[in-house]
Amino acid sequence: MFDLRVFGGKTKDRPLTIYNIQVTVERIFMAFCCAGAGFFLCQPSYAQNDSISLNPVTVKGFVPEKFMSGLKIQRIDSAALAQFQFQNISNILSAYTPIAFKNYGSGQLNTASFRGTSANHTAVLWNGLNINSPSLGQTDFSTIPVMGFDKLSVQYGSAASIVGSDAVGGSILLESAASSEPLRISAGIQQESFANRQVQASARYGSVMNSQWKFSGKTASYAGRMNNHFPYSERKNYPVLPSETMQRGLVQDFFLQSKNDQEISAHIWLTRNKLILTPDEIAARELTLTEAYRTMLRYRIKDLTFRTSWVRDIIDYAKGDLDNPDHAVTDKFTNRIEKDFEWLAGKLNNAIQIKAGGEWSHYRAHIAGYEKPLITENRGDFFLLTRWQALNRFLISVNVRQALVTRFSPPLTPSAGLEYLLVKKGGYALKLKGSYARSYRVPTLNERYWRELGNPDIKPETGWNKEIGLEQSFKTDENQMLTASLTAYHNRVKNWTYWNPVKNYHVENLQQVLAKGLEFQLGWRNQFQHWKSGANVGYALNSSQQEKAYDAYSQDVVGKQLVFVPLHSGNLTAFAQYKNTRLTAQVQAIGKRFSTFDNSQSLDAYALGNLVAETTISLKKVSFRIQGQVNNITNTFYLNVRNNAMPGRSFSVSLIGNYQSI
């Protein structure tokens, strides 16, 4: 199956050279730094006046969770995001969710397997916009640092009627948040084992412009270099693949909010990730350079919202001679309009909330590996989302979406979900949740247009997901809370797209896959005087098997677990905190994974433990947070995707300084 290193095009055919790309990034970076600096210089007049303060700014952007009744949704809290702010998103998701990641190595390709599905079946939304690569249909999570967003939610199961294509196994929801502070500046550095280093800086700012408008924003930049100078070349006779990764990015958010219920927001996220495998072997070294330009402008007046966006994804690949890489550029232009309605119904006059809208996207792909040097495509979506609090204890959502794609039609995609509060007594609550939803996935541009191996007549994948679960919470008093959830799911996907090795990896609709399983999560929080403590425990049983044979070659794989999908996985995070000092222990356990479709070969199960210690020193308006971490504390040997070993024990130390004007 093709991954992020498969694409075509030569340097001489580039519509935009790497030099120009770098110049463009640097110019944009300087422009925003100058704009941010100009704003910061204006801040002392506000900071010196103690009577100046900002009310919280609430941005009513696209919030898909509102219409996801019956689905399991997990929100990662801000304390966890702060603890992982020097790491990529896969690290925090591995610690708090049952998502399995296929990691090729430190700083290398890292993709998700959500509820037994493949990397193409997880939608990644940034402020409501799907940012999966149009050519590859997936996201490399090693290129998504936690620094790049403010809020993180995980939606389990199919939600195609709400978020669109790719949401077969689940969705990762990234959001930008407005600032309610006049000025907050943060800068930090992290030094890691193997000569690895991360640096980052950010500023949040806000101002009351006049009697009608408030302004707030965030400017953030980050950079990292993972040299991966391992003191060993192999572990237990398996090679440890040398690599170098350089990463940098810029995030810019602006928010305007008026008293007459208008909002304007602008968002920019620029990323650059350069990976070189075996850098010292001239003939065998490989370069993968990925860049993303993500821009968005939103305007809302009362219940009507407009959104326009442009996303450019660039991938350069070279082997041996790194001066003449293959080059691929895809552009996605999207416009969206949506309107909110509310209608009172029933004897209790409970409101039915409705969101209706449409989205249009235009794709342009310059990839030399395609049949044509330029591929263009139009896609459209029409959706109707509803939420009805039918009774005080009963909530229901019914949603429908119809997608339109150039030269073929995805299916009508409905969903229905419900929640019923079984018990509500004192501090105890028990809720029943259920959902039945259709999913679909539009084939990637590679699957449709790749020369010789692609198939322009490929069918969209379709599936039906059923799930049911219980959620309970028990609050003994103001200082102690216990939560638990148990979810069972059944997700059958037809026309599963497959690069068939029997036919020289020609892409076909060949498989029917059934993914089913159980998920259990338990959380506990406690506070006593200056002490705080808590724990999160998760376990997942993911059975993902091919149900039908498509040729003689595949007869022996029917009923076998899909490759690299662990049947069992679990995680534990526990912390204890006294005043401003916290100690956190993290454990991740991954069961045996098969590396061949007939399950004749496998990778052993493993468990990893991390330990994090941190403390904060406050000096009036300035504070410093010092953090030390030990990864893989037991120096566990394990294999992940390839037959090369993952690194052993490592250490990191970070220092973050904060200035807050009030």
PDB file of C-alpha atoms in Angstrom, residues 1 100-104 108-113 117-119 563-565 640-641:
ATOM      1  CA  MET A   1       0.000   0.000   0.000  1.00  0.00           C
ATOM      2  CA  ALA A 100      -3.052   2.566  17.647  1.00  0.00           C
ATOM      3  CA  PHE A 101      -0.266   4.341  15.772  1.00  0.00           C
ATOM      4  CA  LYS A 102       1.983   2.909  13.083  1.00  0.00           C
ATOM      5  CA  ASN A 103       5.243   4.677  13.813  1.00  0.00           C
ATOM      6  CA  TYR A 104       8.235   4.111  11.550  1.00  0.00           C
ATOM      7  CA  GLN A 108       9.294   9.534  10.956  1.00  0.00           C
ATOM      8  CA  LEU A 109       5.942   8.692   9.356  1.00  0.00           C
ATOM      9  CA  ASN A 110       3.287   8.118  12.015  1.00  0.00           C
ATOM     10  CA  THR A 111      -0.279   7.175  11.046  1.00  0.00           C
ATOM     11  CA  ALA A 112      -3.357   6.156  13.030  1.00  0.00           C
ATOM     12  CA  SER A 113      -5.388   2.960  13.160  1.00  0.00           C
ATOM     13  CA  THR A 117      -9.448   0.738  10.424  1.00  0.00           C
ATOM     14  CA  SER A 118      -6.585   1.984   8.249  1.00  0.00           C
ATOM     15  CA  ALA A 119      -4.736   5.314   8.106  1.00  0.00           C
ATOM     16  CA  VAL A 563      -1.954  -6.178   9.732  1.00  0.00           C
ATOM     17  CA  PHE A 564      -0.558  -3.891  12.441  1.00  0.00           C
ATOM     18  CA  VAL A 565      -3.919  -3.670  14.243  1.00  0.00           C
ATOM     19  CA  ASN A 640       6.682  -1.237  15.494  1.00  0.00           C
ATOM     20  CA  VAL A 641       6.110  -1.408  11.726  1.00  0.00           C
TER      21      VAL A 641
END
